[in-house]
């Protein structure tokens, strides 16, 4: 019988595989649109649940201007 910790470790391993895939992160950043007109980093922040600094760094990592206004 699987315990809660088994499920958590399995989920953590699957999440590590997903996050390691730059194509998925690139897709999130490339398609991020804030709920209201605003900078790209806000859309990334809303989609990922990360803070503003991490969202700006993700934008820069994939070659997008974090302050680009998208609608």
PDB file of N, CA and C in Angstrom:
ATOM      1  N   UNK A   1       0.836  -1.183   0.000  1.00  0.00           N
ATOM      2  CA  UNK A   1       0.000   0.000   0.000  1.00  0.00           C
ATOM      3  C   UNK A   1       0.881   1.245   0.000  1.00  0.00           C
ATOM      4  N   UNK A   2       0.547   2.193  -0.862  1.00  0.00           N
ATOM      5  CA  UNK A   2       1.342   3.415  -0.957  1.00  0.00           C
ATOM      6  C   UNK A   2       0.934   4.401   0.132  1.00  0.00           C
ATOM      7  N   UNK A   3       1.923   5.048   0.687  1.00  0.00           N
ATOM      8  CA  UNK A   3       1.660   6.057   1.710  1.00  0.00           C
ATOM      9  C   UNK A   3       1.679   7.440   1.080  1.00  0.00           C
ATOM     10  N   UNK A   4       1.284   8.420   1.867  1.00  0.00           N
ATOM     11  CA  UNK A   4       1.272   9.797   1.384  1.00  0.00           C
ATOM     12  C   UNK A   4       2.661  10.241   0.959  1.00  0.00           C
ATOM     13  N   UNK A   5       3.673   9.839   1.702  1.00  0.00           N
ATOM     14  CA  UNK A   5       5.042  10.243   1.348  1.00  0.00           C
ATOM     15  C   UNK A   5       5.471   9.620   0.020  1.00  0.00           C
ATOM     16  N   UNK A   6       4.978   8.407  -0.285  1.00  0.00           N
ATOM     17  CA  UNK A   6       5.277   7.785  -1.582  1.00  0.00           C
ATOM     18  C   UNK A   6       4.685   8.604  -2.719  1.00  0.00           C
ATOM     19  N   UNK A   7       3.435   9.047  -2.537  1.00  0.00           N
ATOM     20  CA  UNK A   7       2.792   9.866  -3.558  1.00  0.00           C
ATOM     21  C   UNK A   7       3.520  11.195  -3.733  1.00  0.00           C
ATOM     22  N   UNK A   8       3.946  11.783  -2.611  1.00  0.00           N
ATOM     23  CA  UNK A   8       4.647  13.067  -2.680  1.00  0.00           C
ATOM     24  C   UNK A   8       5.990  12.928  -3.375  1.00  0.00           C
ATOM     25  N   UNK A   9       6.723  11.879  -3.086  1.00  0.00           N
ATOM     26  CA  UNK A   9       8.033  11.706  -3.723  1.00  0.00           C
ATOM     27  C   UNK A   9       7.870  11.417  -5.215  1.00  0.00           C
ATOM     28  N   UNK A  10       6.823  10.663  -5.577  1.00  0.00           N
ATOM     29  CA  UNK A  10       6.552  10.384  -6.983  1.00  0.00           C
ATOM     30  C   UNK A  10       6.185  11.669  -7.726  1.00  0.00           C
ATOM     31  N   UNK A  11       5.343  12.483  -7.101  1.00  0.00           N
ATOM     32  CA  UNK A  11       4.949  13.756  -7.713  1.00  0.00           C
ATOM     33  C   UNK A  11       6.147  14.691  -7.836  1.00  0.00           C
ATOM     34  N   UNK A  12       7.001  14.700  -6.837  1.00  0.00           N
ATOM     35  CA  UNK A  12       8.188  15.553  -6.879  1.00  0.00           C
ATOM     36  C   UNK A  12       9.117  15.126  -8.015  1.00  0.00           C
ATOM     37  N   UNK A  13       9.242  13.834  -8.233  1.00  0.00           N
ATOM     38  CA  UNK A  13      10.095  13.352  -9.316  1.00  0.00           C
ATOM     39  C   UNK A  13       9.523  13.734 -10.676  1.00  0.00           C
ATOM     40  N   UNK A  14       8.197  13.613 -10.840  1.00  0.00           N
ATOM     41  CA  UNK A  14       7.578  13.988 -12.107  1.00  0.00           C
ATOM     42  C   UNK A  14       7.688  15.488 -12.343  1.00  0.00           C
ATOM     43  N   UNK A  15       7.518  16.284 -11.276  1.00  0.00           N
ATOM     44  CA  UNK A  15       7.641  17.731 -11.406  1.00  0.00           C
ATOM     45  C   UNK A  15       9.057  18.116 -11.797  1.00  0.00           C
ATOM     46  N   UNK A  16      10.056  17.452 -11.252  1.00  0.00           N
ATOM     47  CA  UNK A  16      11.449  17.739 -11.609  1.00  0.00           C
ATOM     48  C   UNK A  16      11.688  17.479 -13.089  1.00  0.00           C
ATOM     49  N   UNK A  17      11.079  16.425 -13.631  1.00  0.00           N
ATOM     50  CA  UNK A  17      11.206  16.146 -15.067  1.00  0.00           C
ATOM     51  C   UNK A  17      10.569  17.243 -15.900  1.00  0.00           C
ATOM     52  N   UNK A  18       9.414  17.735 -15.470  1.00  0.00           N
ATOM     53  CA  UNK A  18       8.702  18.767 -16.225  1.00  0.00           C
ATOM     54  C   UNK A  18       9.476  20.077 -16.194  1.00  0.00           C
ATOM     55  N   UNK A  19       9.918  20.492 -15.008  1.00  0.00           N
ATOM     56  CA  UNK A  19      10.605  21.772 -14.868  1.00  0.00           C
ATOM     57  C   UNK A  19      11.936  21.750 -15.597  1.00  0.00           C
ATOM     58  N   UNK A  20      12.565  20.591 -15.679  1.00  0.00           N
ATOM     59  CA  UNK A  20      13.846  20.487 -16.365  1.00  0.00           C
ATOM     60  C   UNK A  20      13.684  20.682 -17.872  1.00  0.00           C
ATOM     61  N   UNK A  21      12.479  20.562 -18.363  1.00  0.00           N
ATOM     62  CA  UNK A  21      12.228  20.704 -19.793  1.00  0.00           C
ATOM     63  C   UNK A  21      12.032  22.179 -20.138  1.00  0.00           C
ATOM     64  N   UNK A  22      13.048  22.793 -20.738  1.00  0.00           N
ATOM     65  CA  UNK A  22      12.995  24.218 -21.053  1.00  0.00           C
ATOM     66  C   UNK A  22      11.914  24.561 -22.064  1.00  0.00           C
ATOM     67  N   UNK A  23      11.492  23.605 -22.877  1.00  0.00           N
ATOM     68  CA  UNK A  23      10.462  23.892 -23.877  1.00  0.00           C
ATOM     69  C   UNK A  23       9.146  24.271 -23.221  1.00  0.00           C
ATOM     70  N   UNK A  24       8.822  23.622 -22.122  1.00  0.00           N
ATOM     71  CA  UNK A  24       7.578  23.939 -21.418  1.00  0.00           C
ATOM     72  C   UNK A  24       7.665  25.327 -20.809  1.00  0.00           C
ATOM     73  N   UNK A  25       8.768  25.629 -20.142  1.00  0.00           N
ATOM     74  CA  UNK A  25       8.922  26.960 -19.550  1.00  0.00           C
ATOM     75  C   UNK A  25       8.934  28.042 -20.618  1.00  0.00           C
ATOM     76  N   UNK A  26       9.588  27.769 -21.744  1.00  0.00           N
ATOM     77  CA  UNK A  26       9.599  28.741 -22.828  1.00  0.00           C
ATOM     78  C   UNK A  26       8.172  29.011 -23.301  1.00  0.00           C
ATOM     79  N   UNK A  27       7.369  27.978 -23.431  1.00  0.00           N
ATOM     80  CA  UNK A  27       5.983  28.136 -23.867  1.00  0.00           C
ATOM     81  C   UNK A  27       5.173  28.972 -22.902  1.00  0.00           C
ATOM     82  N   UNK A  28       5.406  28.794 -21.626  1.00  0.00           N
ATOM     83  CA  UNK A  28       4.683  29.596 -20.632  1.00  0.00           C
ATOM     84  C   UNK A  28       5.058  31.058 -20.769  1.00  0.00           C
ATOM     85  N   UNK A  29       6.346  31.330 -20.886  1.00  0.00           N
ATOM     86  CA  UNK A  29       6.806  32.718 -20.994  1.00  0.00           C
ATOM     87  C   UNK A  29       6.349  33.347 -22.309  1.00  0.00           C
ATOM     88  N   UNK A  30       6.458  32.604 -23.399  1.00  0.00           N
ATOM     89  CA  UNK A  30       6.103  33.146 -24.713  1.00  0.00           C
ATOM     90  C   UNK A  30       4.620  33.467 -24.823  1.00  0.00           C
ATOM     91  N   UNK A  31       3.778  32.708 -24.143  1.00  0.00           N
ATOM     92  CA  UNK A  31       2.335  32.882 -24.263  1.00  0.00           C
ATOM     93  C   UNK A  31       1.691  33.583 -23.081  1.00  0.00           C
ATOM     94  N   UNK A  32       2.497  34.039 -22.137  1.00  0.00           N
ATOM     95  CA  UNK A  32       1.957  34.672 -20.935  1.00  0.00           C
ATOM     96  C   UNK A  32       1.355  36.035 -21.263  1.00  0.00           C
ATOM     97  N   UNK A  33       0.111  36.181 -20.898  1.00  0.00           N
ATOM     98  CA  UNK A  33      -0.593  37.455 -21.046  1.00  0.00           C
ATOM     99  C   UNK A  33      -1.217  37.780 -19.697  1.00  0.00           C
ATOM    100  N   UNK A  34      -0.981  38.977 -19.164  1.00  0.00           N
ATOM    101  CA  UNK A  34      -1.607  39.315 -17.886  1.00  0.00           C
ATOM    102  C   UNK A  34      -3.125  39.450 -18.051  1.00  0.00           C
ATOM    103  N   UNK A  35      -3.832  39.334 -16.944  1.00  0.00           N
ATOM    104  CA  UNK A  35      -5.292  39.452 -16.979  1.00  0.00           C
ATOM    105  C   UNK A  35      -5.716  40.809 -17.524  1.00  0.00           C
ATOM    106  N   UNK A  36      -4.992  41.816 -17.179  1.00  0.00           N
ATOM    107  CA  UNK A  36      -5.200  43.164 -17.722  1.00  0.00           C
ATOM    108  C   UNK A  36      -3.957  43.534 -18.511  1.00  0.00           C
ATOM    109  N   UNK A  37      -4.093  44.492 -19.382  1.00  0.00           N
ATOM    110  CA  UNK A  37      -2.943  44.931 -20.184  1.00  0.00           C
ATOM    111  C   UNK A  37      -1.803  45.322 -19.246  1.00  0.00           C
ATOM    112  N   UNK A  38      -0.637  44.760 -19.494  1.00  0.00           N
ATOM    113  CA  UNK A  38       0.505  45.053 -18.639  1.00  0.00           C
ATOM    114  C   UNK A  38       1.756  44.375 -19.141  1.00  0.00           C
ATOM    115  N   UNK A  39       2.835  44.437 -18.355  1.00  0.00           N
ATOM    116  CA  UNK A  39       4.102  43.855 -18.781  1.00  0.00           C
ATOM    117  C   UNK A  39       4.052  42.321 -18.788  1.00  0.00           C
ATOM    118  N   UNK A  40       4.898  41.728 -19.615  1.00  0.00           N
ATOM    119  CA  UNK A  40       4.951  40.276 -19.768  1.00  0.00           C
ATOM    120  C   UNK A  40       5.239  39.576 -18.436  1.00  0.00           C
ATOM    121  N   UNK A  41       6.108  40.141 -17.611  1.00  0.00           N
ATOM    122  CA  UNK A  41       6.471  39.472 -16.375  1.00  0.00           C
ATOM    123  C   UNK A  41       5.269  39.254 -15.468  1.00  0.00           C
ATOM    124  N   UNK A  42       4.274  40.134 -15.543  1.00  0.00           N
ATOM    125  CA  UNK A  42       3.069  39.958 -14.725  1.00  0.00           C
ATOM    126  C   UNK A  42       2.312  38.703 -15.172  1.00  0.00           C
ATOM    127  N   UNK A  43       2.215  38.498 -16.490  1.00  0.00           N
ATOM    128  CA  UNK A  43       1.570  37.298 -17.007  1.00  0.00           C
ATOM    129  C   UNK A  43       2.302  36.033 -16.596  1.00  0.00           C
ATOM    130  N   UNK A  44       3.638  36.087 -16.620  1.00  0.00           N
ATOM    131  CA  UNK A  44       4.439  34.933 -16.196  1.00  0.00           C
ATOM    132  C   UNK A  44       4.197  34.672 -14.709  1.00  0.00           C
ATOM    133  N   UNK A  45       4.146  35.732 -13.931  1.00  0.00           N
ATOM    134  CA  UNK A  45       3.918  35.599 -12.497  1.00  0.00           C
ATOM    135  C   UNK A  45       2.549  34.967 -12.225  1.00  0.00           C
ATOM    136  N   UNK A  46       1.531  35.397 -12.948  1.00  0.00           N
ATOM    137  CA  UNK A  46       0.192  34.847 -12.757  1.00  0.00           C
ATOM    138  C   UNK A  46       0.108  33.383 -13.182  1.00  0.00           C
ATOM    139  N   UNK A  47       0.843  32.998 -14.211  1.00  0.00           N
ATOM    140  CA  UNK A  47       0.771  31.622 -14.718  1.00  0.00           C
ATOM    141  C   UNK A  47       1.595  30.643 -13.903  1.00  0.00           C
ATOM    142  N   UNK A  48       2.695  31.117 -13.315  1.00  0.00           N
ATOM    143  CA  UNK A  48       3.600  30.207 -12.622  1.00  0.00           C
ATOM    144  C   UNK A  48       3.463  30.244 -11.105  1.00  0.00           C
ATOM    145  N   UNK A  49       2.924  31.316 -10.570  1.00  0.00           N
ATOM    146  CA  UNK A  49       2.845  31.445  -9.124  1.00  0.00           C
ATOM    147  C   UNK A  49       4.153  31.886  -8.492  1.00  0.00           C
ATOM    148  N   UNK A  50       5.112  32.280  -9.322  1.00  0.00           N
ATOM    149  CA  UNK A  50       6.400  32.757  -8.815  1.00  0.00           C
ATOM    150  C   UNK A  50       6.283  34.247  -8.504  1.00  0.00           C
ATOM    151  N   UNK A  51       7.271  34.766  -7.844  1.00  0.00           N
ATOM    152  CA  UNK A  51       7.293  36.182  -7.535  1.00  0.00           C
ATOM    153  C   UNK A  51       7.753  37.009  -8.719  1.00  0.00           C
ATOM    154  N   UNK A  52       7.789  38.311  -8.521  1.00  0.00           N
ATOM    155  CA  UNK A  52       8.134  39.220  -9.613  1.00  0.00           C
ATOM    156  C   UNK A  52       9.577  39.050 -10.076  1.00  0.00           C
ATOM    157  N   UNK A  53      10.499  38.870  -9.151  1.00  0.00           N
ATOM    158  CA  UNK A  53      11.909  38.732  -9.517  1.00  0.00           C
ATOM    159  C   UNK A  53      12.139  37.470 -10.345  1.00  0.00           C
ATOM    160  N   UNK A  54      11.588  36.349  -9.900  1.00  0.00           N
ATOM    161  CA  UNK A  54      11.745  35.097 -10.640  1.00  0.00           C
ATOM    162  C   UNK A  54      11.088  35.183 -12.012  1.00  0.00           C
ATOM    163  N   UNK A  55       9.951  35.873 -12.100  1.00  0.00           N
ATOM    164  CA  UNK A  55       9.252  36.023 -13.377  1.00  0.00           C
ATOM    165  C   UNK A  55      10.060  36.863 -14.358  1.00  0.00           C
ATOM    166  N   UNK A  56      10.669  37.924 -13.872  1.00  0.00           N
ATOM    167  CA  UNK A  56      11.524  38.754 -14.719  1.00  0.00           C
ATOM    168  C   UNK A  56      12.724  37.941 -15.201  1.00  0.00           C
ATOM    169  N   UNK A  57      13.323  37.158 -14.311  1.00  0.00           N
ATOM    170  CA  UNK A  57      14.475  36.334 -14.689  1.00  0.00           C
ATOM    171  C   UNK A  57      14.101  35.275 -15.722  1.00  0.00           C
ATOM    172  N   UNK A  58      12.911  34.677 -15.592  1.00  0.00           N
ATOM    173  CA  UNK A  58      12.465  33.711 -16.598  1.00  0.00           C
ATOM    174  C   UNK A  58      12.319  34.374 -17.959  1.00  0.00           C
ATOM    175  N   UNK A  59      11.743  35.570 -17.981  1.00  0.00           N
ATOM    176  CA  UNK A  59      11.601  36.292 -19.249  1.00  0.00           C
ATOM    177  C   UNK A  59      12.959  36.524 -19.888  1.00  0.00           C
ATOM    178  N   UNK A  60      13.895  36.995 -19.099  1.00  0.00           N
ATOM    179  CA  UNK A  60      15.239  37.277 -19.632  1.00  0.00           C
ATOM    180  C   UNK A  60      15.955  36.008 -20.063  1.00  0.00           C
ATOM    181  N   UNK A  61      15.750  34.930 -19.320  1.00  0.00           N
ATOM    182  CA  UNK A  61      16.399  33.651 -19.648  1.00  0.00           C
ATOM    183  C   UNK A  61      16.029  33.182 -21.052  1.00  0.00           C
ATOM    184  N   UNK A  62      14.784  33.419 -21.456  1.00  0.00           N
ATOM    185  CA  UNK A  62      14.331  32.953 -22.756  1.00  0.00           C
ATOM    186  C   UNK A  62      14.314  34.051 -23.812  1.00  0.00           C
ATOM    187  N   UNK A  63      14.941  35.193 -23.524  1.00  0.00           N
ATOM    188  CA  UNK A  63      15.124  36.235 -24.528  1.00  0.00           C
ATOM    189  C   UNK A  63      13.936  37.156 -24.737  1.00  0.00           C
ATOM    190  N   UNK A  64      13.035  37.238 -23.780  1.00  0.00           N
ATOM    191  CA  UNK A  64      11.890  38.144 -23.874  1.00  0.00           C
ATOM    192  C   UNK A  64      12.119  39.357 -22.998  1.00  0.00           C
ATOM    193  N   UNK A  65      11.596  40.487 -23.442  1.00  0.00           N
ATOM    194  CA  UNK A  65      11.678  41.717 -22.665  1.00  0.00           C
ATOM    195  C   UNK A  65      10.610  41.640 -21.574  1.00  0.00           C
ATOM    196  N   UNK A  66      10.999  41.614 -20.293  1.00  0.00           N
ATOM    197  CA  UNK A  66      10.008  41.479 -19.230  1.00  0.00           C
ATOM    198  C   UNK A  66       9.068  42.678 -19.144  1.00  0.00           C
ATOM    199  N   UNK A  67       9.519  43.839 -19.589  1.00  0.00           N
ATOM    200  CA  UNK A  67       8.700  45.035 -19.511  1.00  0.00           C
ATOM    201  C   UNK A  67       7.866  45.294 -20.763  1.00  0.00           C
ATOM    202  N   UNK A  68       7.930  44.382 -21.719  1.00  0.00           N
ATOM    203  CA  UNK A  68       7.121  44.500 -22.944  1.00  0.00           C
ATOM    204  C   UNK A  68       5.642  44.427 -22.554  1.00  0.00           C
ATOM    205  N   UNK A  69       4.885  45.432 -23.008  1.00  0.00           N
ATOM    206  CA  UNK A  69       3.459  45.464 -22.701  1.00  0.00           C
ATOM    207  C   UNK A  69       2.731  44.548 -23.687  1.00  0.00           C
ATOM    208  N   UNK A  70       2.038  43.553 -23.141  1.00  0.00           N
ATOM    209  CA  UNK A  70       1.293  42.595 -23.965  1.00  0.00           C
ATOM    210  C   UNK A  70      -0.171  42.667 -23.582  1.00  0.00           C
ATOM    211  N   UNK A  71      -1.011  42.330 -24.552  1.00  0.00           N
ATOM    212  CA  UNK A  71      -2.447  42.351 -24.254  1.00  0.00           C
ATOM    213  C   UNK A  71      -3.107  41.061 -24.636  1.00  0.00           C
TER     214      UNK A  71
END
